[in-house]
Short mmCIF file of C-alpha atoms and ligand atoms in Angstrom, two decimals:
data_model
loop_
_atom_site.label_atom_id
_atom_site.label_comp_id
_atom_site.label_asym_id
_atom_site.label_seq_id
_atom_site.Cartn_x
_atom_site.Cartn_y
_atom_site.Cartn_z
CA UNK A 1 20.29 7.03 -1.65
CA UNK A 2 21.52 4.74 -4.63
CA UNK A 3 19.70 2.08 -6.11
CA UNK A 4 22.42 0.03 -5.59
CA UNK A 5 22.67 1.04 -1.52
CA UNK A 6 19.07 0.35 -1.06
CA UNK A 7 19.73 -3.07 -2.69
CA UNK A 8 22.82 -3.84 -0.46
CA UNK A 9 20.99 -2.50 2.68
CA UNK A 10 18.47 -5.41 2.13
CA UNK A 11 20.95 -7.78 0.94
CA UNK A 12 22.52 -7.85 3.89
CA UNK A 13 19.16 -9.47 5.59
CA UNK A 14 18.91 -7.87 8.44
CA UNK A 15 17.20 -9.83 11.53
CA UNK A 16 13.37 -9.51 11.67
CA UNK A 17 13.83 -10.18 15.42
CA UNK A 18 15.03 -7.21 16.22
CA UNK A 19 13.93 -5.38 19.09
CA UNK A 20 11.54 -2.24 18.21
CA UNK A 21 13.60 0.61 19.12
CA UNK A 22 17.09 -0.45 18.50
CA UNK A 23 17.27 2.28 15.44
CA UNK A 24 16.55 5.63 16.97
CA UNK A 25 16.53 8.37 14.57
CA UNK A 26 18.14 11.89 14.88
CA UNK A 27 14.90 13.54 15.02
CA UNK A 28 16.66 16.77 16.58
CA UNK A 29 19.98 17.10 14.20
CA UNK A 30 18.15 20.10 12.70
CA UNK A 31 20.71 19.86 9.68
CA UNK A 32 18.63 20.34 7.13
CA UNK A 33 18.60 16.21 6.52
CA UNK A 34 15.42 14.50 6.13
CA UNK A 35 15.01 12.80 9.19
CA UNK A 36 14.55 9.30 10.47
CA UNK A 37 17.00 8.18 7.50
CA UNK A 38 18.69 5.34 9.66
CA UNK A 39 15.98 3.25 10.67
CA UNK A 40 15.86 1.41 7.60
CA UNK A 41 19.37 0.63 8.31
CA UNK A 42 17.94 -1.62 10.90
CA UNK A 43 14.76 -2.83 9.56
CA UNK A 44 14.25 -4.95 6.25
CA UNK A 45 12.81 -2.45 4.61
CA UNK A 46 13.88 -0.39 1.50
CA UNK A 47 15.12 3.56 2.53
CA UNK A 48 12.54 5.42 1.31
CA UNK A 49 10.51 2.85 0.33
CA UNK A 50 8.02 2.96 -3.07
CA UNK A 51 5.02 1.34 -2.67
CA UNK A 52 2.81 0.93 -5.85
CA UNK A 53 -0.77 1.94 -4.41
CA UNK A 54 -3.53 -1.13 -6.10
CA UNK A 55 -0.61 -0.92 -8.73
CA UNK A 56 0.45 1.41 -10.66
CA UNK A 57 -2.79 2.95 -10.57
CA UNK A 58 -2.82 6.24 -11.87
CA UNK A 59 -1.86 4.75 -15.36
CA UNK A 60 -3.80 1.29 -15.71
CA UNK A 61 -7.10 0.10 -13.55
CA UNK A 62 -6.45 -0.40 -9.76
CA UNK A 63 -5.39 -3.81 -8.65
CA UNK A 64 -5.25 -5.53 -12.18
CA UNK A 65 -2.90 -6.98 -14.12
CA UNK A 66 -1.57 -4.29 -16.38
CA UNK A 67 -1.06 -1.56 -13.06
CA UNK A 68 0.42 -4.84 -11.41
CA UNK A 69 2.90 -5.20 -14.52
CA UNK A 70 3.93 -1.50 -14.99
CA UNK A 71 4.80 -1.03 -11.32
CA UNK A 72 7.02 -4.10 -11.24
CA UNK A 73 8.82 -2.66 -14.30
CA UNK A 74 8.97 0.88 -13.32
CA UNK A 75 11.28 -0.68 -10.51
CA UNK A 76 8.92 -0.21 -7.20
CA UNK A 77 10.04 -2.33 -4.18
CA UNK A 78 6.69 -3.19 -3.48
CA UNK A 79 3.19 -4.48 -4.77
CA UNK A 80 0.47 -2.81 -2.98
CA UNK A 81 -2.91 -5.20 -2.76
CA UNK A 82 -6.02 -4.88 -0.55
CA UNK A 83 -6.97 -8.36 0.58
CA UNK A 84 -10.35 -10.26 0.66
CA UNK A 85 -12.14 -13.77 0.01
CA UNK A 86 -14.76 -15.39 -1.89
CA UNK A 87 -17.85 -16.99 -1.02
CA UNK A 88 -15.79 -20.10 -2.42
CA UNK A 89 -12.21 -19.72 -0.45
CA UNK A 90 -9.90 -17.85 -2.45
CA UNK A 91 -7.76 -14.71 -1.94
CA UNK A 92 -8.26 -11.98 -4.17
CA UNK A 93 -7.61 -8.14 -3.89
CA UNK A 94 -9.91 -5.85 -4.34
CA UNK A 95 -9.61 -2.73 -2.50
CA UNK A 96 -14.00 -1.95 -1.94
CA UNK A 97 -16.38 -3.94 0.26
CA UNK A 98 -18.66 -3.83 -3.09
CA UNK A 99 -18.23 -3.88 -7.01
CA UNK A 100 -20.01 -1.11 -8.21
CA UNK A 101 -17.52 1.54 -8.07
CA UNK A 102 -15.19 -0.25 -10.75
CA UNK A 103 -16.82 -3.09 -12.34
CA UNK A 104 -19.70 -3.82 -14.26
CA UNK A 105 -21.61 -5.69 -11.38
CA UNK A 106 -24.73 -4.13 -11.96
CA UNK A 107 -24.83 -5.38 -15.84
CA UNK A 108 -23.90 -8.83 -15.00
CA UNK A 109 -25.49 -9.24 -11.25
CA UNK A 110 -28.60 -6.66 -11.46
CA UNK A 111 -29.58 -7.60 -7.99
CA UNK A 112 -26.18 -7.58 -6.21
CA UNK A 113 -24.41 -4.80 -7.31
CA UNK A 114 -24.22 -3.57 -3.47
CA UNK A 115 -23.74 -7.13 -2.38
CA UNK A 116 -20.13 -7.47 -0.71
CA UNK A 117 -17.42 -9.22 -2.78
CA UNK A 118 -17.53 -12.10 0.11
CA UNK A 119 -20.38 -13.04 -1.43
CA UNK A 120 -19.49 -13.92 -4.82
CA UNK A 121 -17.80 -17.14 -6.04
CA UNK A 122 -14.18 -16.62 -7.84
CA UNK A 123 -16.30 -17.20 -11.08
CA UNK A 124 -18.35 -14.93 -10.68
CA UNK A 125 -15.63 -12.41 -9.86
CA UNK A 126 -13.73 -13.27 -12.88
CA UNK A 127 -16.85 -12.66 -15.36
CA UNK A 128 -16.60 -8.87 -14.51
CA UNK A 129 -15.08 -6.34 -16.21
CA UNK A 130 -12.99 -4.55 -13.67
CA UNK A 131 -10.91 -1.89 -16.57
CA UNK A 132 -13.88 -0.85 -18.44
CA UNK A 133 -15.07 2.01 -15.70
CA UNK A 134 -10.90 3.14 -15.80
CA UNK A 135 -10.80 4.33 -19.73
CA UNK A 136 -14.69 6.38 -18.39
CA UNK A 137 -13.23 7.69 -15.75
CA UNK A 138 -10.26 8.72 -17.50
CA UNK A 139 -10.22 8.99 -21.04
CA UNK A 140 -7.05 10.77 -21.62
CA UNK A 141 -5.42 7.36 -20.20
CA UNK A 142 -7.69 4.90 -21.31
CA UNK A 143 -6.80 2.14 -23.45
CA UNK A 144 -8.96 -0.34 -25.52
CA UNK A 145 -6.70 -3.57 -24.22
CA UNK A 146 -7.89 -2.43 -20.41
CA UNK A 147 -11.70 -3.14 -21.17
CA UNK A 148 -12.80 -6.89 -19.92
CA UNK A 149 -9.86 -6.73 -17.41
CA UNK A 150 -10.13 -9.69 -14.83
CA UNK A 151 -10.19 -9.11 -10.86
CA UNK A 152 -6.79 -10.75 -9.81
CA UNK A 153 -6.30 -13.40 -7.05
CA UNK A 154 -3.46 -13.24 -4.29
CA UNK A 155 -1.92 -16.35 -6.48
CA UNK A 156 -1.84 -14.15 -9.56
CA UNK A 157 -0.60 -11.44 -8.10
CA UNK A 158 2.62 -13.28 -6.58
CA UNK A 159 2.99 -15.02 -10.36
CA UNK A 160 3.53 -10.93 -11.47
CA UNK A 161 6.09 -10.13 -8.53
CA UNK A 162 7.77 -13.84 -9.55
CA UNK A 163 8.09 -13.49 -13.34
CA UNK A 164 9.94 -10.52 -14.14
CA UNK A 165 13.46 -9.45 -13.96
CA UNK A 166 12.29 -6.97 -10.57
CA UNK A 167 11.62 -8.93 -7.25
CA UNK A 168 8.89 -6.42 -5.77
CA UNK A 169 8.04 -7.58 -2.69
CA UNK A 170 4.30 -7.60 -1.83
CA UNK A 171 2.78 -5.01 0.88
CA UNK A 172 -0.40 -6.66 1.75
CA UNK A 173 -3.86 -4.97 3.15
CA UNK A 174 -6.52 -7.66 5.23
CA UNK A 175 -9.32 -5.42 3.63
CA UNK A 176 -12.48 -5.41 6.45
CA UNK A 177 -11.09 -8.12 7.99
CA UNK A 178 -14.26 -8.63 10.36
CA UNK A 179 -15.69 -9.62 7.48
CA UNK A 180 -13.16 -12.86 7.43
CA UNK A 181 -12.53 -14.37 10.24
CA UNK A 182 -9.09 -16.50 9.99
CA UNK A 183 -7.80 -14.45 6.61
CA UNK A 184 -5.03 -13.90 8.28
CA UNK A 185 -3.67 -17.76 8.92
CA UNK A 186 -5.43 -18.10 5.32
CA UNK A 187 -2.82 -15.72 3.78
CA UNK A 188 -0.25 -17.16 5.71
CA UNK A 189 -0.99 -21.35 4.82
CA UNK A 190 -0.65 -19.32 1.07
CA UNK A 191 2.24 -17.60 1.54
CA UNK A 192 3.79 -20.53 2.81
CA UNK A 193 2.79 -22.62 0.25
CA UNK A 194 4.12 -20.03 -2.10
CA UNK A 195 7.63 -20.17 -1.12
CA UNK A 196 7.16 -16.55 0.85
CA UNK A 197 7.66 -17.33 4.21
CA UNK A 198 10.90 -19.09 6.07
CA UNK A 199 13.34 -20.60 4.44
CA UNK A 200 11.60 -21.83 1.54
CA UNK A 201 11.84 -18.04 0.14
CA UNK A 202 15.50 -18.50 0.09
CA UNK A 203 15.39 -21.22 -2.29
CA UNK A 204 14.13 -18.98 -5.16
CA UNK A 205 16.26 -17.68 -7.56
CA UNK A 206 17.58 -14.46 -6.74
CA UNK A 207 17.23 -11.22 -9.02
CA UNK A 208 20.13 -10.21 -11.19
CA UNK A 209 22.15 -7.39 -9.86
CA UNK A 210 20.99 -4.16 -10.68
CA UNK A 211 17.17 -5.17 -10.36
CA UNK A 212 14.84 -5.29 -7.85
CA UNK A 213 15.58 -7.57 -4.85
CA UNK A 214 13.13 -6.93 -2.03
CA UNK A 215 11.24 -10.12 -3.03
CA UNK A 216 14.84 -11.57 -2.26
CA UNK A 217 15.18 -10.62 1.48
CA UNK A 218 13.54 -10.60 4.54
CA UNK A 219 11.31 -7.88 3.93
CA UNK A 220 9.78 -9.61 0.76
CA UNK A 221 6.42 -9.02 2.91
CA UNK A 222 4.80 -6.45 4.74
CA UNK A 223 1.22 -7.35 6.07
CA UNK A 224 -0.77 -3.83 6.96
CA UNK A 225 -4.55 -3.38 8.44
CA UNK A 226 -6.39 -0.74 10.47
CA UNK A 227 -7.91 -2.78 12.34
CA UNK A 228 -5.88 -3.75 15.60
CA UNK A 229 -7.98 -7.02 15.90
CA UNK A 230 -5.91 -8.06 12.49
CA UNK A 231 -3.10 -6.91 13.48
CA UNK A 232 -3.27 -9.10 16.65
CA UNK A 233 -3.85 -11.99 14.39
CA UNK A 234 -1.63 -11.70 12.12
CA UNK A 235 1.26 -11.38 14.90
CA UNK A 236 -0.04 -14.82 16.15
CA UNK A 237 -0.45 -16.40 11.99
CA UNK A 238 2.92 -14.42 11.13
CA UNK A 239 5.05 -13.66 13.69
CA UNK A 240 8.24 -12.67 11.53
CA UNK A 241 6.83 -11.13 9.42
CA UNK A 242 6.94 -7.23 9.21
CA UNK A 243 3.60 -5.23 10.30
CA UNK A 244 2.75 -1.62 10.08
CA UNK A 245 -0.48 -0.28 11.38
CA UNK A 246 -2.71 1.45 9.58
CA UNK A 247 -3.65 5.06 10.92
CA UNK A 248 -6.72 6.77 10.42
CA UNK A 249 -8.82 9.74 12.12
CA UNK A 250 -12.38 9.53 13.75
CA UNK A 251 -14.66 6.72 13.87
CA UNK A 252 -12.66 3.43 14.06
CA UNK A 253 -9.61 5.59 14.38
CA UNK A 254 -7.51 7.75 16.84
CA UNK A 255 -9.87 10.03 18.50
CA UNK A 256 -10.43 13.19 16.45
CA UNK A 257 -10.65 16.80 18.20
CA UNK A 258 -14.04 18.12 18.17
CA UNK A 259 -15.30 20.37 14.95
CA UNK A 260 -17.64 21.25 12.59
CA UNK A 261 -19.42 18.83 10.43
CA UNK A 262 -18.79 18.87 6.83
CA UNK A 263 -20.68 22.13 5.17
CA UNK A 264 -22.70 22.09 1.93
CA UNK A 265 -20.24 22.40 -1.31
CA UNK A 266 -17.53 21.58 0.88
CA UNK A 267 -14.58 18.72 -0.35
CA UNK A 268 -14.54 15.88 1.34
CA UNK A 269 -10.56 16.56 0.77
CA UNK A 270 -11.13 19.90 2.36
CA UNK A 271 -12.69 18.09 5.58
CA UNK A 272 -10.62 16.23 6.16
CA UNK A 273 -7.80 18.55 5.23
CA UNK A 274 -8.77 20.38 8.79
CA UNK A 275 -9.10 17.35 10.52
CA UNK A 276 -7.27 17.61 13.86
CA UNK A 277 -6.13 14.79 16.67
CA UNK A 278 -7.53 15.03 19.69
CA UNK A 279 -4.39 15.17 21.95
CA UNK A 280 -1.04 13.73 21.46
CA UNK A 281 -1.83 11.45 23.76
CA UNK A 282 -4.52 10.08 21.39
CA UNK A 283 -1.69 9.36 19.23
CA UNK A 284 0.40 8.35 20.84
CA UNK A 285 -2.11 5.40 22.03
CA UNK A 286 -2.20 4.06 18.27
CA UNK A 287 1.54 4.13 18.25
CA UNK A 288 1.99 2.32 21.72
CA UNK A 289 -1.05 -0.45 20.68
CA UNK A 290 1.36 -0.79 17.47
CA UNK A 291 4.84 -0.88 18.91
CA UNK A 292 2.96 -3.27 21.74
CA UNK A 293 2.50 -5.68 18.57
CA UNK A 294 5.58 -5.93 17.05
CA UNK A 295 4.86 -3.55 14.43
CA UNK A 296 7.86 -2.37 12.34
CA UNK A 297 6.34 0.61 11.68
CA UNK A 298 2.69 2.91 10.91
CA UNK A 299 0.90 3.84 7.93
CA UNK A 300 -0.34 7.47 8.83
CA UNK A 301 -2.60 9.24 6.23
CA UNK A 302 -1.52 12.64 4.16
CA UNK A 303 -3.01 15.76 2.74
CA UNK A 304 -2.20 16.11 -0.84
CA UNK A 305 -1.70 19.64 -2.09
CA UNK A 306 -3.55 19.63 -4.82
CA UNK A 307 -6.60 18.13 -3.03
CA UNK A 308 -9.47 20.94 -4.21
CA UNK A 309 -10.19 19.47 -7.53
CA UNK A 310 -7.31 17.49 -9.19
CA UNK A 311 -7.20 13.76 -9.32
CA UNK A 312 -5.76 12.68 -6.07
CA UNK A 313 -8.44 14.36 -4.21
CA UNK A 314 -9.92 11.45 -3.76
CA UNK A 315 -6.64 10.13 -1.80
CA UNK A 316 -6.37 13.86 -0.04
CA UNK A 317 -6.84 12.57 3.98
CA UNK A 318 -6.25 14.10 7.08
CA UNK A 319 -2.45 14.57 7.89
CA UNK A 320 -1.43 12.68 10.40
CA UNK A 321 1.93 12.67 9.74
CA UNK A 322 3.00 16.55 11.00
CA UNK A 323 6.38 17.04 11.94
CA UNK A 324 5.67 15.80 15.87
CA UNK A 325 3.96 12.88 14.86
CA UNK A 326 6.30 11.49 12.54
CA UNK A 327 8.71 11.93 15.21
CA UNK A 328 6.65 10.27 17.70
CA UNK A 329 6.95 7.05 15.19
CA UNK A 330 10.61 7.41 15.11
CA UNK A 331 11.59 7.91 18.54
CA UNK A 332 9.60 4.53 19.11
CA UNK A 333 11.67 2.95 16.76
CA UNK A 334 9.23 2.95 13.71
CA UNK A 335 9.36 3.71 10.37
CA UNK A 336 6.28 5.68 8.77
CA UNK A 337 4.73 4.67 5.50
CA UNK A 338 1.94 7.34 4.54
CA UNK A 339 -0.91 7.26 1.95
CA UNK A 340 -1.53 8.35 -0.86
CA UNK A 341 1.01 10.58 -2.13
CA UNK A 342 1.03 11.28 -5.98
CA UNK A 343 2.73 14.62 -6.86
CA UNK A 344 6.82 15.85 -6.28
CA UNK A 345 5.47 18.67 -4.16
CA UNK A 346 4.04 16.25 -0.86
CA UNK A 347 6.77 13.88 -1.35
CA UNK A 348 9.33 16.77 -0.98
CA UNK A 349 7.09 18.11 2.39
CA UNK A 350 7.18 14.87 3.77
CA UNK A 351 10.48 13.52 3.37
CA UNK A 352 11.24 16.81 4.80
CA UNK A 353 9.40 15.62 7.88
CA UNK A 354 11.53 12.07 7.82
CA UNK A 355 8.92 10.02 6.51
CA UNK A 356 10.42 5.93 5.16
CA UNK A 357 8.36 5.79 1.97
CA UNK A 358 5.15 6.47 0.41
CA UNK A 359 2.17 4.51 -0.73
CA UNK A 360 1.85 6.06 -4.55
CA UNK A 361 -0.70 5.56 -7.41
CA UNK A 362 1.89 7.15 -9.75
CA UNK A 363 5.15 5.17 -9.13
CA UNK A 364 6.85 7.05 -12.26
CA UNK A 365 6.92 10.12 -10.07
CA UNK A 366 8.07 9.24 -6.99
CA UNK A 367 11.05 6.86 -8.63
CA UNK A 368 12.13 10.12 -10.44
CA UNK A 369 11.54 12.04 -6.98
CA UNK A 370 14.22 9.64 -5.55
CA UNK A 371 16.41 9.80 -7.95
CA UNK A 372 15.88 6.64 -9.44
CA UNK A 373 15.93 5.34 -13.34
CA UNK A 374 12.93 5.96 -15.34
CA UNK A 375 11.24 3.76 -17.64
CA UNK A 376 8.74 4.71 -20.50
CA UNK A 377 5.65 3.68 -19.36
CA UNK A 378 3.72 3.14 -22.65
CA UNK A 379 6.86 0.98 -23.70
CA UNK A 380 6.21 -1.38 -20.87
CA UNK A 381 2.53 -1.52 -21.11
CA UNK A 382 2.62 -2.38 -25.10
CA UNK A 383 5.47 -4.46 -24.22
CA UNK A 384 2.47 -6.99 -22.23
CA UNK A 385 -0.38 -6.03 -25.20
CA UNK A 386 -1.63 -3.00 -23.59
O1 G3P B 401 -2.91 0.60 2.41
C1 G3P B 401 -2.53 1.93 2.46
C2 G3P B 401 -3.64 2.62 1.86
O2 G3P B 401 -3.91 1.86 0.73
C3 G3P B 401 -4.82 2.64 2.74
O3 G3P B 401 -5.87 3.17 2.11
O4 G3P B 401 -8.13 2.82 1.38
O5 G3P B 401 -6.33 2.94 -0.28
O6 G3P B 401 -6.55 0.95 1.13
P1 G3P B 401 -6.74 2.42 1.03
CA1 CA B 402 -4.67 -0.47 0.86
#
């Protein structure tokens, strides 16, 4: 599909209140065609959808400005951010329940370097260093400009989707939301206030033809949780807006089949790798609680090829998005969004399976995948003094 026919299919603002399972896919064609390619004719959400994972993350540090930056440039239709709150009020995203795994908390808070982000103030937030542990981590993509980087708030977030010449829309997370009770009528008094929701949304300029225009439509937001208690709450805080559960395997999850536990020297990517469900009916429970809800669609987790020992192992899940499950989601009437997804070879498996759109650190790739312009990536990160 054409840049420009995934921009008129939105443009066209197609009703939120439409009832799930209007948009049946041709699961069964068996013509070769990846399937479940109509439903986004009938839900406000880009065909094959790119979703920038905590940013561009693969080529800047998760969930800060410069990943925020490149993946608005590269041309994704959505921002990808895990939401919490501070001890003081504010939104921010930050994708761990702690700070230790990508900030300097222990330098600057010795004592609370476990402690949960709730508890900080937004001051103390923004005197960490949340780039520094990126150019460690990965020093063939490290860049001096990415050490001191600030933890963003929702606000600053929206400012990047706002300011460029590309209207991502934003595809937000309520991160442990038992941890914040009301977040989700919190992000929506924000939202609102931010000219995202209703009519006030309309009001904003609109992008120039060519660009980016989710931000534009109806499907400028997507809220997205595990947790069915959030998404209960955010049907009552947001009822038009669009909601995909979360889908995960084992504890908090859809019941897994028994098996053995996780051997010495063995991946956690390789565990979970031979995962199984329990039944299809255990599936099929998540899916019903979802389409029950008024979600537009499920996030189901993947198994990335290259799990044993390149990068994305870390993002290498279970796969709960084999060929019967994805058209489980479809024959409900749902799209399916699956995490993480980083190299050409699993996008090309799973759009082979019919899946919407993919959660991706690396952006660049899956644009190309879809046919879709490039942009020089080092251009656009100089381009903002990175
Ligand atoms: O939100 C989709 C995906 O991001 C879920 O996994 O842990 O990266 O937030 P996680
Ligand atoms: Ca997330």
């Amino acid at each position: 599909m054409t840049t420009a026919t995934r921009h008129w299919l939105l443009a066209c603002g197609v009703s939120l209140m439409l009832p799930i399972g209007v948009a049946q896919a041709a699961d069964t064609a068996g013509d070769g065609e990846p399937q479940g390619s109509t439903l986004c004719t009938k839900i406000p959400i880009p065909c094959d959808a790119v979703i920038a994972h905590r940013g561009a993350s693969y080529q800047a540090p998760e969930s800060t400005r410069p990943a925020y930056l490149l993946a608005r440039d590269l041309g994704v239709d959505y921002l990808e951010l895990d939401l919490q709150r501070t001890q003081d009020g504010v939104l921010v995203t930050v994708h761990d329940n702690s700070l230790d795994r990508n900030t300097n908390v222990a330098e600057v808070f010795p004592d609370r370097a476990d402690a949960p982000v709730s508890s900080f103030t937004l001051d103390e937030l923004k005197r960490l260093d949340a780039g520094s542990w990126f150019n460690a981590a990965y020093p063939d993509r490290a860049r001096d400009s990415y050490s001191g980087l600030e933890i963003l708030t929702l606000d600053e977030v929206i400012d990047i989707a706002e300011e460029g010449n590309n209207h991502p829309g934003l595809y937000i997370e309520t991160k442990v939301p038992e941890q914040f009770p009301g977040i989700e009528q919190d992000l929506r008094n924000k939202l609102e206030a931010r000219g995202w929701l209703g009519k006030a949304a309309k009001s904003r300029p609109a992008a120039e033809q060519g660009a980016v225009r989710v931000g534009d439509t109806p499907g400028r937001v997507v809220m997205q949780t595990f947790s069915k208690a959030s998404l209960q709450a955010l049907e009552e805080a947001m009822p038009q807006v669009p909601r995909v559960l979360l889908l995960w395997l084992g504890e908090g999850g859809i019941e897994a089949a028994p098996g053995r536990p996780q051997g010495d020297g063995e991946s956690t990517a390789d565990y979970y790798a031979r995962q199984q469900v329990a039944s299809p009916e255990a599936y099929r429970s998540w899916l019903d609680f979802a389409k029950d809800h008024g979600a537009i669609g499920v996030g189901p987790s993947a198994v990335q090829s290259e799990h044993d020992g390149a990068f994305s192992s870390q993002f290498s899940y279970m796969d709960l998005a084999e060929p019967w499950m994805v058209g489980m989601a479809h024959d409900d009437g749902m799209l399916v969004h699956l995490y993480t997804v980083d190299e050409p070879a699993d996008f090309e498996r799973y759009r082979q399976r019919g899946v919407d759109g993919f959660f991706t650190n690396r952006p660049e790739q899956l644009l190309e995948f879809y046919g879709l312009p490039s942009q020089d990536q080092d251009a656009i990160l100089k381009r903002y003094g990175y």
